[in-house]
XYZ file of C-alpha atoms in Angstrom:
619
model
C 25.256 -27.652 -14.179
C 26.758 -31.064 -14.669
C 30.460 -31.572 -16.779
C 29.619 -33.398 -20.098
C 33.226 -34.098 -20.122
C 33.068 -35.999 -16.290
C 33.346 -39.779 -15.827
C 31.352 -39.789 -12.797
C 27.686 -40.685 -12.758
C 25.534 -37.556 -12.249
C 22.892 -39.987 -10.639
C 21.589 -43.255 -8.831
C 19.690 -44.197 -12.433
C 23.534 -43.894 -14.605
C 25.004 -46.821 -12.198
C 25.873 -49.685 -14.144
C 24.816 -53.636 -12.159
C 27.154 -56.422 -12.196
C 25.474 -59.861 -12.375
C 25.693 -60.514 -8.612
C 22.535 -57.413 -8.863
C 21.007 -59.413 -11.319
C 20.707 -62.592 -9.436
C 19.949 -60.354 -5.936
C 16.833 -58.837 -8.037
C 16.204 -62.099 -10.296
C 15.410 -63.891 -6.565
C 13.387 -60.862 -5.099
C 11.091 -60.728 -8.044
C 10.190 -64.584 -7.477
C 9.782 -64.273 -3.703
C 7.610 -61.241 -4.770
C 5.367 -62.660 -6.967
C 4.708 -65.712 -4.874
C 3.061 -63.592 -1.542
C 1.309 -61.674 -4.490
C -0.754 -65.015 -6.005
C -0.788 -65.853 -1.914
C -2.801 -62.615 -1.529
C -5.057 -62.406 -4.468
C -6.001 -65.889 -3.437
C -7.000 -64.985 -0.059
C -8.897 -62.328 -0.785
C -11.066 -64.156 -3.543
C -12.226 -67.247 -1.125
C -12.758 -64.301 1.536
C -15.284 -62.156 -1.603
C -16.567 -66.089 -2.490
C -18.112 -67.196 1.230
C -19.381 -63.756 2.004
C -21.023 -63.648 -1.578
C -24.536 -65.276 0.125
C -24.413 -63.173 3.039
C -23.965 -60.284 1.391
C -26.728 -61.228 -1.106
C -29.513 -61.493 1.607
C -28.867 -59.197 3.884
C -31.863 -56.901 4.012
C -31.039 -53.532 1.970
C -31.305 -50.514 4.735
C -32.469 -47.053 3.655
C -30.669 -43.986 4.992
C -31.867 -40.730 6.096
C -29.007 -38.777 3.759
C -30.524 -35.108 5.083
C -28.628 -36.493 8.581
C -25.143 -37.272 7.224
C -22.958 -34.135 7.594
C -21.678 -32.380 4.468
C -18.277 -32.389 4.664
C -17.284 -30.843 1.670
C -18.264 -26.714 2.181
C -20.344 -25.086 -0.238
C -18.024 -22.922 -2.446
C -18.965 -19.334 -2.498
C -20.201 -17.995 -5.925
C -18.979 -14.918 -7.681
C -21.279 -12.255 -6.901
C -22.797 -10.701 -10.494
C -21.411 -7.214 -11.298
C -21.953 -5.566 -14.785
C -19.751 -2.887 -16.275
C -21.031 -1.001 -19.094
C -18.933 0.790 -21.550
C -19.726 3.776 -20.941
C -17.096 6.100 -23.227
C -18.898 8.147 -25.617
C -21.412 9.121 -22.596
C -18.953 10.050 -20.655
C -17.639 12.596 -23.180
C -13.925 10.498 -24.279
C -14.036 10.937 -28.339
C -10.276 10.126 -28.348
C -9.173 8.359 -31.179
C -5.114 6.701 -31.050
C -3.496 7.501 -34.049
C -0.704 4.758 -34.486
C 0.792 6.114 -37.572
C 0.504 3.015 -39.684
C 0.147 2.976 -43.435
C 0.787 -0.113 -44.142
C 4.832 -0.604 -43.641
C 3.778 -2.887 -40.509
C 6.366 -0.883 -38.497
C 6.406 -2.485 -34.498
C 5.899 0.531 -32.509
C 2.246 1.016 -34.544
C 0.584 -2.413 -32.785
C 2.144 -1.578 -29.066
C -0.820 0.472 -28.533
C -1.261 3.706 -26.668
C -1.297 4.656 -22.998
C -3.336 5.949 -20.042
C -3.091 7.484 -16.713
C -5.650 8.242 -14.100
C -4.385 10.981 -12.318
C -6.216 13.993 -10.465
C -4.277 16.800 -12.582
C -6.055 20.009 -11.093
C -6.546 18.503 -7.171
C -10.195 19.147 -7.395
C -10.217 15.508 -6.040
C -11.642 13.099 -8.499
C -9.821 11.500 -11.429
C -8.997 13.155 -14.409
C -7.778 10.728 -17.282
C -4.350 11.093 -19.955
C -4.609 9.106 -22.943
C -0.635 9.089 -24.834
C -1.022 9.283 -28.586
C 1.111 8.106 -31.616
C 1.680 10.578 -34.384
C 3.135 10.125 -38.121
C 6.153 9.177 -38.987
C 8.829 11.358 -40.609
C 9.316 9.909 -43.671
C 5.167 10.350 -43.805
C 3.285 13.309 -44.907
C 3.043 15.434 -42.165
C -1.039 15.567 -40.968
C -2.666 18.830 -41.384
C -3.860 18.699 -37.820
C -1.045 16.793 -35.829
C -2.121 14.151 -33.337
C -1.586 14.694 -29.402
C -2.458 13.215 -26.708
C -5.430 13.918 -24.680
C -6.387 15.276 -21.484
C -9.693 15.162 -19.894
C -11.096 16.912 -16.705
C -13.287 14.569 -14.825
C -16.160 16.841 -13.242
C -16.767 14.230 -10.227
C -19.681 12.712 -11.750
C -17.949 10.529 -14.363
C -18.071 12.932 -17.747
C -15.058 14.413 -19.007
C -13.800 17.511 -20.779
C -11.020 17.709 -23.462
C -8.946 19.619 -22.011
C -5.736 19.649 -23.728
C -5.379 22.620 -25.337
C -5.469 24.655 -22.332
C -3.499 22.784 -20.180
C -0.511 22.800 -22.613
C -0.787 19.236 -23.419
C -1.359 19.791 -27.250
C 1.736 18.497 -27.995
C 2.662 15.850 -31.023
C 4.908 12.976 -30.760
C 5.144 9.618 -30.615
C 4.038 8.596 -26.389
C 3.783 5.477 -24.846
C 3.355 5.155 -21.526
C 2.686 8.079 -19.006
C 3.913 8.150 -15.349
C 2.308 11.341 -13.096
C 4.147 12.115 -9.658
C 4.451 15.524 -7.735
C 8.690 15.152 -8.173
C 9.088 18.619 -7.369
C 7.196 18.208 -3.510
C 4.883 21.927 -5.086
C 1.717 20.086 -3.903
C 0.294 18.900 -7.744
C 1.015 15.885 -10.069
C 3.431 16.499 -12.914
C 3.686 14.554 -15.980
C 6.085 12.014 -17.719
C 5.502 10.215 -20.831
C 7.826 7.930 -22.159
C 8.195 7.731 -25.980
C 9.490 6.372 -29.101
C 12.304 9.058 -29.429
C 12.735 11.703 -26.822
C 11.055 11.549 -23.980
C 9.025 14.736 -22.351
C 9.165 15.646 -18.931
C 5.756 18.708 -18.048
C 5.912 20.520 -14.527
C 2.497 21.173 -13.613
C 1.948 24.265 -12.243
C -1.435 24.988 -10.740
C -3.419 22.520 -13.625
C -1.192 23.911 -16.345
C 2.102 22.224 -17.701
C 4.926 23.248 -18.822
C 7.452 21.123 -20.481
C 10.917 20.991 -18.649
C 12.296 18.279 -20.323
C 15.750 19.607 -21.203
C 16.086 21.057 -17.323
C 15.167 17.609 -15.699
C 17.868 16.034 -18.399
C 15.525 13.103 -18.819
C 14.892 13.588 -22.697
C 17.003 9.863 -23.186
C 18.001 9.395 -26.745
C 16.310 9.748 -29.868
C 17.495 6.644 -31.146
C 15.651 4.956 -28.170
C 12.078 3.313 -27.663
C 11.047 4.227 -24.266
C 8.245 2.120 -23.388
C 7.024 3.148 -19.776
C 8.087 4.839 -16.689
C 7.328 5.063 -12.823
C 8.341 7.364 -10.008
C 9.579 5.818 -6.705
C 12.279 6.685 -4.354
C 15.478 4.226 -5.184
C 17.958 5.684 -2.756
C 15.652 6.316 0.476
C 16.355 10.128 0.287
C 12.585 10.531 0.740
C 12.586 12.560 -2.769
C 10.879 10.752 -6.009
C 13.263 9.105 -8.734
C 12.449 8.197 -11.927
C 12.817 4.785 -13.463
C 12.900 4.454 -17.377
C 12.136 0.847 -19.194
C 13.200 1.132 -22.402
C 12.075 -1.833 -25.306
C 14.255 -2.475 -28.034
C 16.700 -1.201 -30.266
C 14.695 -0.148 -32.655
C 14.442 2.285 -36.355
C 12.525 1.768 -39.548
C 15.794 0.753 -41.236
C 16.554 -2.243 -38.868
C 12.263 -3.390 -39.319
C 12.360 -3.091 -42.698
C 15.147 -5.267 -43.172
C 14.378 -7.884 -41.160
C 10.706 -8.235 -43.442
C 8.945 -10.125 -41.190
C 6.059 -12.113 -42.637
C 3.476 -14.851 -41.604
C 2.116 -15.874 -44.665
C 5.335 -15.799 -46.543
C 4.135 -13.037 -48.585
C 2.791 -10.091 -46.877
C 4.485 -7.846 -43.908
C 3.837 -8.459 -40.544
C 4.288 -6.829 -37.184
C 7.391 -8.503 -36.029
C 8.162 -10.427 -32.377
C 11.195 -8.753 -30.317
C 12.884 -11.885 -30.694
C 14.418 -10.318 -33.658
C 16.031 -7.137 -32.388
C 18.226 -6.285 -29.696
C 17.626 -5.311 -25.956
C 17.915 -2.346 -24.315
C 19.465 -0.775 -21.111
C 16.577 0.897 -18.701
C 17.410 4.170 -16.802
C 17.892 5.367 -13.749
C 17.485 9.095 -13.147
C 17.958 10.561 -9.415
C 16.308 12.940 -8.486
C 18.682 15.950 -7.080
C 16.045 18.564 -5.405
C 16.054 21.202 -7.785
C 14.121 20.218 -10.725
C 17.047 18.565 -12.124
C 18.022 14.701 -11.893
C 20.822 12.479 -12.826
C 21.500 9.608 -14.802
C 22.613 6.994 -12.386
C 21.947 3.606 -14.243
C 25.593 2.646 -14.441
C 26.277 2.355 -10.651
C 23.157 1.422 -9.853
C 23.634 -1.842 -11.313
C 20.196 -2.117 -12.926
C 22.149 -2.277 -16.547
C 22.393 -6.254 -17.299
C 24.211 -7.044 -19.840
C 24.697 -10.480 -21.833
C 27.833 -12.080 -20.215
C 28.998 -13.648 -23.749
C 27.694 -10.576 -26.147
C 27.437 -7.328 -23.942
C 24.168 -6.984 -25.733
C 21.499 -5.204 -23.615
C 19.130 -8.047 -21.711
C 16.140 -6.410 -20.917
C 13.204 -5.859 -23.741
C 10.914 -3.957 -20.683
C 7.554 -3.525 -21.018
C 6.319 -3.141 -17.256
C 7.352 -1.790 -14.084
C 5.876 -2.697 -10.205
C 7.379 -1.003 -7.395
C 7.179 -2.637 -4.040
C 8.905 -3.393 -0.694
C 8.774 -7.372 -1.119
C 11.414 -8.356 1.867
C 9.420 -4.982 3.905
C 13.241 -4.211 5.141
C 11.600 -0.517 4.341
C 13.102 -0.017 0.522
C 11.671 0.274 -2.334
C 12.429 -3.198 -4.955
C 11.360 -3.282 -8.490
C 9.510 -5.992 -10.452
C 10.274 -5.795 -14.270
C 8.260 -7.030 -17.296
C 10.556 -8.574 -19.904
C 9.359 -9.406 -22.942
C 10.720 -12.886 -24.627
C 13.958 -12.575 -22.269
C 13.986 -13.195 -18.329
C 11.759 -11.316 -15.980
C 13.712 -8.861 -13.638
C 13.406 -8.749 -9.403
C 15.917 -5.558 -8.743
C 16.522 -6.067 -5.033
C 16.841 -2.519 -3.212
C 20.399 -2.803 -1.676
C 19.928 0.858 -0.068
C 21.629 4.091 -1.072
C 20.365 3.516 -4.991
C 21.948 0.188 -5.550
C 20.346 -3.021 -6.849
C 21.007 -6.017 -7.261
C 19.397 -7.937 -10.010
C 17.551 -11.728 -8.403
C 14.869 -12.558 -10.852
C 16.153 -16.060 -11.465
C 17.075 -16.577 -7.836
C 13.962 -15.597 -6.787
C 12.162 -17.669 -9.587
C 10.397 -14.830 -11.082
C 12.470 -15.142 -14.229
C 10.800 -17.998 -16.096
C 7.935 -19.788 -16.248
C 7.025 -22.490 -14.573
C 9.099 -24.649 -17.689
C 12.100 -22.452 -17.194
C 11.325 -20.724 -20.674
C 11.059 -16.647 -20.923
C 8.070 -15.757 -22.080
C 6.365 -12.829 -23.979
C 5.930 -10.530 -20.363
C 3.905 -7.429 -21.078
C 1.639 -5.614 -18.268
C 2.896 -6.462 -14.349
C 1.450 -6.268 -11.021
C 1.493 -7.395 -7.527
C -0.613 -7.823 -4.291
C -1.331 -9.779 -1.253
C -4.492 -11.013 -2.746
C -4.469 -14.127 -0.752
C -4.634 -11.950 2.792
C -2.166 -14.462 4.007
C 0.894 -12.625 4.046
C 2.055 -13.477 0.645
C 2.740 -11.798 -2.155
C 1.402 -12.927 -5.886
C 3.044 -11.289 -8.584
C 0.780 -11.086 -11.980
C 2.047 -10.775 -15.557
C 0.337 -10.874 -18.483
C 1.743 -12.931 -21.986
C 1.904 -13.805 -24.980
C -0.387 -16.248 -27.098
C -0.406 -19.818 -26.238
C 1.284 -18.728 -23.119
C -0.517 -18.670 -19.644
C -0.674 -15.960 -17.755
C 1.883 -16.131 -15.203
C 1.106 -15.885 -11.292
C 4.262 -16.043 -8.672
C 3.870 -16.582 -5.405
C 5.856 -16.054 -2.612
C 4.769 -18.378 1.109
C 7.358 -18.028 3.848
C 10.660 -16.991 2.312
C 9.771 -13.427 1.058
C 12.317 -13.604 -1.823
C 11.287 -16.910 -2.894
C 8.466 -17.422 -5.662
C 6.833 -19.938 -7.454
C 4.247 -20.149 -10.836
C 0.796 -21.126 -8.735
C -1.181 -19.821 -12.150
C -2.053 -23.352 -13.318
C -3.091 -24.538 -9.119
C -4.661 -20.515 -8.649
C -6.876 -20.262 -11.375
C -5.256 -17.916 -13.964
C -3.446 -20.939 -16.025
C -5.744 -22.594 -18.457
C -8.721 -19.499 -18.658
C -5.260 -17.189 -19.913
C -3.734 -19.316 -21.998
C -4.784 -18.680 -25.368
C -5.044 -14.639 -25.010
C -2.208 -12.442 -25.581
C -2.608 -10.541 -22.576
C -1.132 -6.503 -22.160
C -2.469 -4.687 -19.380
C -3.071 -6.525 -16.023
C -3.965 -5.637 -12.674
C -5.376 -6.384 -8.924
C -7.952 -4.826 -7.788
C -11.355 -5.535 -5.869
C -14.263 -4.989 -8.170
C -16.882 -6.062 -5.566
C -15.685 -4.552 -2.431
C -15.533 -7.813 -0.272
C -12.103 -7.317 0.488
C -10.124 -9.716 -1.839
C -8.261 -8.722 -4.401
C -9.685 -9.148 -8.019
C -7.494 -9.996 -11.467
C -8.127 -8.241 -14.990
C -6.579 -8.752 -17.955
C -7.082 -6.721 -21.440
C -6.395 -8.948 -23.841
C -5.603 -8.300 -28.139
C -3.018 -10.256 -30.630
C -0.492 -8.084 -32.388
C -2.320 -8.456 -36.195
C -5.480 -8.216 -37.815
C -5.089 -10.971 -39.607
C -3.780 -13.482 -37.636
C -7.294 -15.874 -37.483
C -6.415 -16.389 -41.071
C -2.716 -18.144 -39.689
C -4.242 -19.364 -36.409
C -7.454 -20.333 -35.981
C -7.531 -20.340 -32.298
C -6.344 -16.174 -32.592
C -8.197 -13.347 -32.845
C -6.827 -9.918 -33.434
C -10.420 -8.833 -31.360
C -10.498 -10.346 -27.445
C -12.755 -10.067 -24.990
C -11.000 -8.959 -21.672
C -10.852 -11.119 -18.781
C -12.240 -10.803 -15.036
C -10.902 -13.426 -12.969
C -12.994 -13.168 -9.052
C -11.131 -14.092 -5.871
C -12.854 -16.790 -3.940
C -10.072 -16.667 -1.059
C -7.072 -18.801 -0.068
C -9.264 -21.602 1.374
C -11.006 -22.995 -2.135
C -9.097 -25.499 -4.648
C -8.222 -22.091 -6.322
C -8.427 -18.478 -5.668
C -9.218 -17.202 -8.697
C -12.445 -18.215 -11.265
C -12.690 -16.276 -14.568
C -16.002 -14.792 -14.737
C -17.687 -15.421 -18.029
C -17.725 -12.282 -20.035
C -21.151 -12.388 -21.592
C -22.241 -12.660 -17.530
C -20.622 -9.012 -17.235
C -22.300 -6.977 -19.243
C -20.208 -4.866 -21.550
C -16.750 -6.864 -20.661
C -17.880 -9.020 -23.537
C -16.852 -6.552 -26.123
C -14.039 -7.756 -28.265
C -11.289 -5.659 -28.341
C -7.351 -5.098 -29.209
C -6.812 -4.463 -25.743
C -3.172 -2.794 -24.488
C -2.993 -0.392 -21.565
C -5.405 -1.240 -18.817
C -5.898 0.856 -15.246
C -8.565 1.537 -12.712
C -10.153 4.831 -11.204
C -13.842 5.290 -9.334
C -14.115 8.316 -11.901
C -17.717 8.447 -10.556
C -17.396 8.726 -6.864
C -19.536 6.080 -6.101
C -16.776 4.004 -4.516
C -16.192 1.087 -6.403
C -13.321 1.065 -9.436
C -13.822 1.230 -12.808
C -11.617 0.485 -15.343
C -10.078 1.454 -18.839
C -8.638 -0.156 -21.618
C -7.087 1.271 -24.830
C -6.484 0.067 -28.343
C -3.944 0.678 -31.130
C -5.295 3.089 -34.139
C -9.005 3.167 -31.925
C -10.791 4.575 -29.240
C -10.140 3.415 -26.052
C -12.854 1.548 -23.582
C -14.359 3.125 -20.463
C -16.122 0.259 -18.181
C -17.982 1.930 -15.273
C -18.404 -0.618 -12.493
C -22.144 -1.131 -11.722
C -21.754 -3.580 -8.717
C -25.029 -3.494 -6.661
C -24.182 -5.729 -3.760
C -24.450 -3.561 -1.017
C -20.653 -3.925 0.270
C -18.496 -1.313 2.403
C -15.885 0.417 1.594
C -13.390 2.908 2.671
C -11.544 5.336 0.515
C -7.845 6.728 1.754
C -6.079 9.685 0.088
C -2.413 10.126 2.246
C -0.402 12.837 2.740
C 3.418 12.374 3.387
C 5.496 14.402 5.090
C 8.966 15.878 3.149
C 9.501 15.587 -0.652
C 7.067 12.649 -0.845
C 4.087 14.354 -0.430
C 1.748 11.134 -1.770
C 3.328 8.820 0.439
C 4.164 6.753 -2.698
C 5.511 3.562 -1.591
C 3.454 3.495 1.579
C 1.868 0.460 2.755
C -2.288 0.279 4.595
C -3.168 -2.174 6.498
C -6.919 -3.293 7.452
C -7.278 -6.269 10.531
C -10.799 -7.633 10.094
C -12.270 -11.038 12.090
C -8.574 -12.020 12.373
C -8.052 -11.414 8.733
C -5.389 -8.658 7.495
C -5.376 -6.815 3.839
C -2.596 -5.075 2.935
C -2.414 -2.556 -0.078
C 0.625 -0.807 -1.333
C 0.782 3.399 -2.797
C 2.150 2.904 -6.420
C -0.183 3.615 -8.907
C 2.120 2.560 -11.653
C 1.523 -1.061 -13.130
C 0.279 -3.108 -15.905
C 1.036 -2.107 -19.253
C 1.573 1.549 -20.272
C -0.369 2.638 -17.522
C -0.809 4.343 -14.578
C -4.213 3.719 -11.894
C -5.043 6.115 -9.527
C -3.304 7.109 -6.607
C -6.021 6.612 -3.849
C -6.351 3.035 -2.200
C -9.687 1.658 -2.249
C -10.980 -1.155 0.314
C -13.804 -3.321 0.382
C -14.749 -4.378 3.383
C -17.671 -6.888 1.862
C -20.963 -6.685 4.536
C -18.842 -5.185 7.596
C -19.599 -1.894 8.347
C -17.258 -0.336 10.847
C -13.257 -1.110 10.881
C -11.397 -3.017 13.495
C -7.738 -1.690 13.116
C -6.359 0.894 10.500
C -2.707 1.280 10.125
C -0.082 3.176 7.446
C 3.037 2.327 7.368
C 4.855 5.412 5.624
C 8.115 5.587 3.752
C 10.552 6.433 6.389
C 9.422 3.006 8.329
C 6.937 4.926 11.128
C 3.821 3.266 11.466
C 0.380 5.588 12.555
C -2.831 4.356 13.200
C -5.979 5.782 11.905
C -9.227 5.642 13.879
C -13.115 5.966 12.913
C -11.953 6.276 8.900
C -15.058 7.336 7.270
C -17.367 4.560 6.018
C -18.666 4.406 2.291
C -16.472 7.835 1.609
C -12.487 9.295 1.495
C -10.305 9.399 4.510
C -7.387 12.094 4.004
C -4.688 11.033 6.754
C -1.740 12.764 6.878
C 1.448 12.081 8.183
C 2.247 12.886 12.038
C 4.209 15.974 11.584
C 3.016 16.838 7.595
């Protein structure tokens, strides 16, 4: 940062000329601007005495079909419909958001959603978090809870909350499913406004444990979403805690946000405080410990103390591959986070280093779902993240220096389609199985009203499917018209947003969820004929899903890498499996895993078109 209070120039341009300059440059511009007329004179006699030639020569037709095209054909995105498919499939859930008019924040953030496979039957069951009423509200007769449905392997589901011991009311966000306690199922986190709930699963039943773990957090906090990972390399699963802002009734109230100047209106975060995420390690007995402080993921203002973060999203992945796990962090309307993994459960916070931070202006920006892949099959790593209105989508990209990233949405794509949707859940994935990784992004603004302030906003958006085209064209990504893809053209106040094949037919479908509505299931009906392989792995030790383990596929000299962390975008969680398209191939060249503890194992003759369970040498 330059001194304003320096007397030296800060550039060439600030230099002041004496009149010897003047002269030097008064002389140079005559000398110039004779050889100019010189030129132009030149070349007119030349265009004059060749004007007759030029006129009769005999006109000579060409045989175009003989030139060469030099410019290739670009490939065209393949046509894939999804069809909402919810009520079929037996999902009646309805969010209840509590609102009644007061316009209180937490009732427009939406609910969330996790495709996990609860009772290891092995298809993909599906959690949907629910809001409840408030406590100065009359209390329902019937109180709100989330949902859990039992996926029978075909695609229809069965509410089956009650019986697993899910039927309880508060107010959840997002959900974050791990097997913490290495017993062999998935158990359950959701992340709330309030305390937090912690359920052991035990055999397709739960059983809350929240006070034991000693992961409740604070009632006076707004816990927006969580994810499971291993910080400190001890080969056990942590459990990372974003929280949003400070937040009560008493503070929203008084700040009466409005747009009209008349009537209440959900208000932007702008206007209340940060909050400090958690770290809670996990100590091998079904207890953990809070370990933000030393961990150094608490940032703090360095002039107020206040709180930074405003998190929103979490994306857990090795990005330097030095074999620890680093965290990407959603920030809404203050900077993006980049925790580097220093080893031993110690970060060290790089986001504006690293240029993930800030736009491509160097302005925060309203960050809400997060994700990141290798979708270019290059080696390097794009990092997704979905804003606010009037603000692109933003799209980081990292080329030779691993810890070094850039905004390529505009140049890849994403930029202009994105920029008039606020955008909440986002995600990679391949929808058509060629092997390149796909972008989605739900899409919804904030209040119902709001075409009645803006005209270019609706409170109803269509979602957005943006196909990969590969590293070689102008652009990777081109949005897909939404009316071209079947039900994707239904308008909707999108928020959480993850993937499962909840049908078994191998390629992902996808669901999106709404505040105060029922959520959106899209089953992918892709007809194209592509491969695909399906890998379920099996870790050795306290990791038992191998959850930060990386796959790699080497195809015709091409490698695709995909990463074990099902949780990303926005309140959300996808399912734990890694899917691969492998477009019109149909056998696969090399198959690698690199585990957690930094071994690598190869995996030969994976099954084609169907699920390859490799476990770990020694599991």
């Amino acid at each position: 940062m330059n001194d304003p209070k320096s007397t030296e120039p800060h550039d060439h341009e600030s230099e002041e000329f004496v009149p010897e300059d003047d002269r030097i440059v008064g002389q140079a511009f005559r000398w110039s601007l004779a050889v100019i007329l010189f030129l132009a004179g030149v070349i007119c006699g030349f265009l004059y005495f060749s004007k007759e030639e030029v006129q009769e020569a005999e006109v000579q037709e060409k045989d175009l079909s003989a030139i060469p095209d030099l410019a290739p054909e670009l490939e065209q995105a393949p046509t894939v419909v999804f069809t909402d498919v919810t009520e079929q499939a037996g999902i009646d859930f309805v969010h209840h958001s509590g609102a009644r008019g007061e316009k209180l924040l937490p009732e427009t953030m939406g609910s969330g959603c996790a495709f996990f496979d609860y009772d290891a039957d092995g298809d993909q069951d599906l959690l949907l978090t629910n809001g409840t009423a408030w406590p100065h509200d009359p209390a329902p007769e019937t109180p709100p809870t989330m949902a859990l449905y039992r996926n029978d392997g075909s695609g229809h589901f069965e509410d089956v909350t009650e019986e697993s011991g899910l039927a309880v009311s508060f107010y959840g966000m997002g959900p974050a499913a791990a097997d913490w306690d290495a017993d062999g199922d998935l158990d359950l986190f959701v992340a709330a406004v309030g305390r937090n709930r912690m359920f052991r699963n035990e055999g397709g039943t739960f059983v809350e444990v929240t006070d034991q773990a000693g992961v409740a957090g604070l009632d006076s906090e707004w816990t927006s979403c969580a994810g499971f990972f291993d910080a400190d390399g001890d080969g056990d699963l942590d459990l990372l805690v974003g929280n949003y802002v400070e937040w009560s009734r008493d503070i929203d109230t008084q700040l009466a946000f409005t747009l009209n100047g008349e009537d209440r209106a959900y208000g932007p975060p702008t206007n209340y405080k940060g909050s400090f995420p958690a770290l809670y390690r996990n100590d091998g007995d079904g207890t953990f410990t809070d370990i933000s402080e030393e961990s150094g993921i608490r940032i703090a203002n360095s002039a107020t103390g206040v709180p930074v973060a405003k998190t929103l999203g979490f994306a857990f992945t090795d990005i330097d591959q030095d074999g620890l796990q680093d965290v990407l962090v959603a920030n809404d309307t203050v900077s993006n986070f980049l925790f580097h993994n220093l080893g031993g459960g110690k970060f060290e916070e790089i986001g504006d280093v690293a240029g993930v931070a800030y736009d491509s202006t160097g302005h925060a920006t309203g960050a809400m779902g997060i994700d990141c892949a290798y979708y270019r099959n290059d080696g390097s790593l794009g990092i997704g993240i979905g804003n606010f209105a009037n603000e692109m989508s933003s799209l980081y990209v990292s080329y030779r220096d691993r810890l070094q990233f850039s905004d390529e949405a505009i140049g890849e794509g994403v930029g202009s389609p994105s920029r008039l949707r606020l955008s909440f859940g986002l995600f990679f994935f391949d929808y058509d199985l060629d092997g390149r990784m796909d972008l989605f992004q739900a899409n919804g603004h904030l209040e119902e009203t709001i075409h009645e302030i803006q005209e270019s906003q609706h409170y109803h958006q269509p979602v957005q499917l943006f196909w990969n085209r590969g590293p070689d064209s102008e652009s990777c990504f081109v949005e897909i018209p939404s009316d071209e893809a079947g039900d994707l053209a239904k308008k909707v106040a999108g928020r959480a947003a993850a993937y499962a094949d909840v049908d078994g037919d191998g390629d992902l479908d996808v669901i999106v969820t709404q505040p105060g509505d029922r959520p959106m299931l899209l089953r992918n009906d892709q007809d194209l004929g592509h491969h695909w392989i399906r890998l379920q792995l099996a870790g050795s030790g306290s990791n038992r899903d191998a959850l930060g383990a990386r796959v790699r596929i080497t195809q015709n000299g091409t490698t695709y890498e995909r990463r074990v962390s099902p949780t990303r975008s926005y309140l959300s969680q996808v399912e734990l499996p890694v899917t691969i398209g492998l477009g019109t191939a149909t056998s696969v060249e090399k198959l690698e895993v690199i585990w957690p503890d930094g071994s690598t194992q190869a995996v030969t003759n994976p099954t084609i078109d169907g699920l390859t369970v490799v476990r770990q040498s020694g599991a």
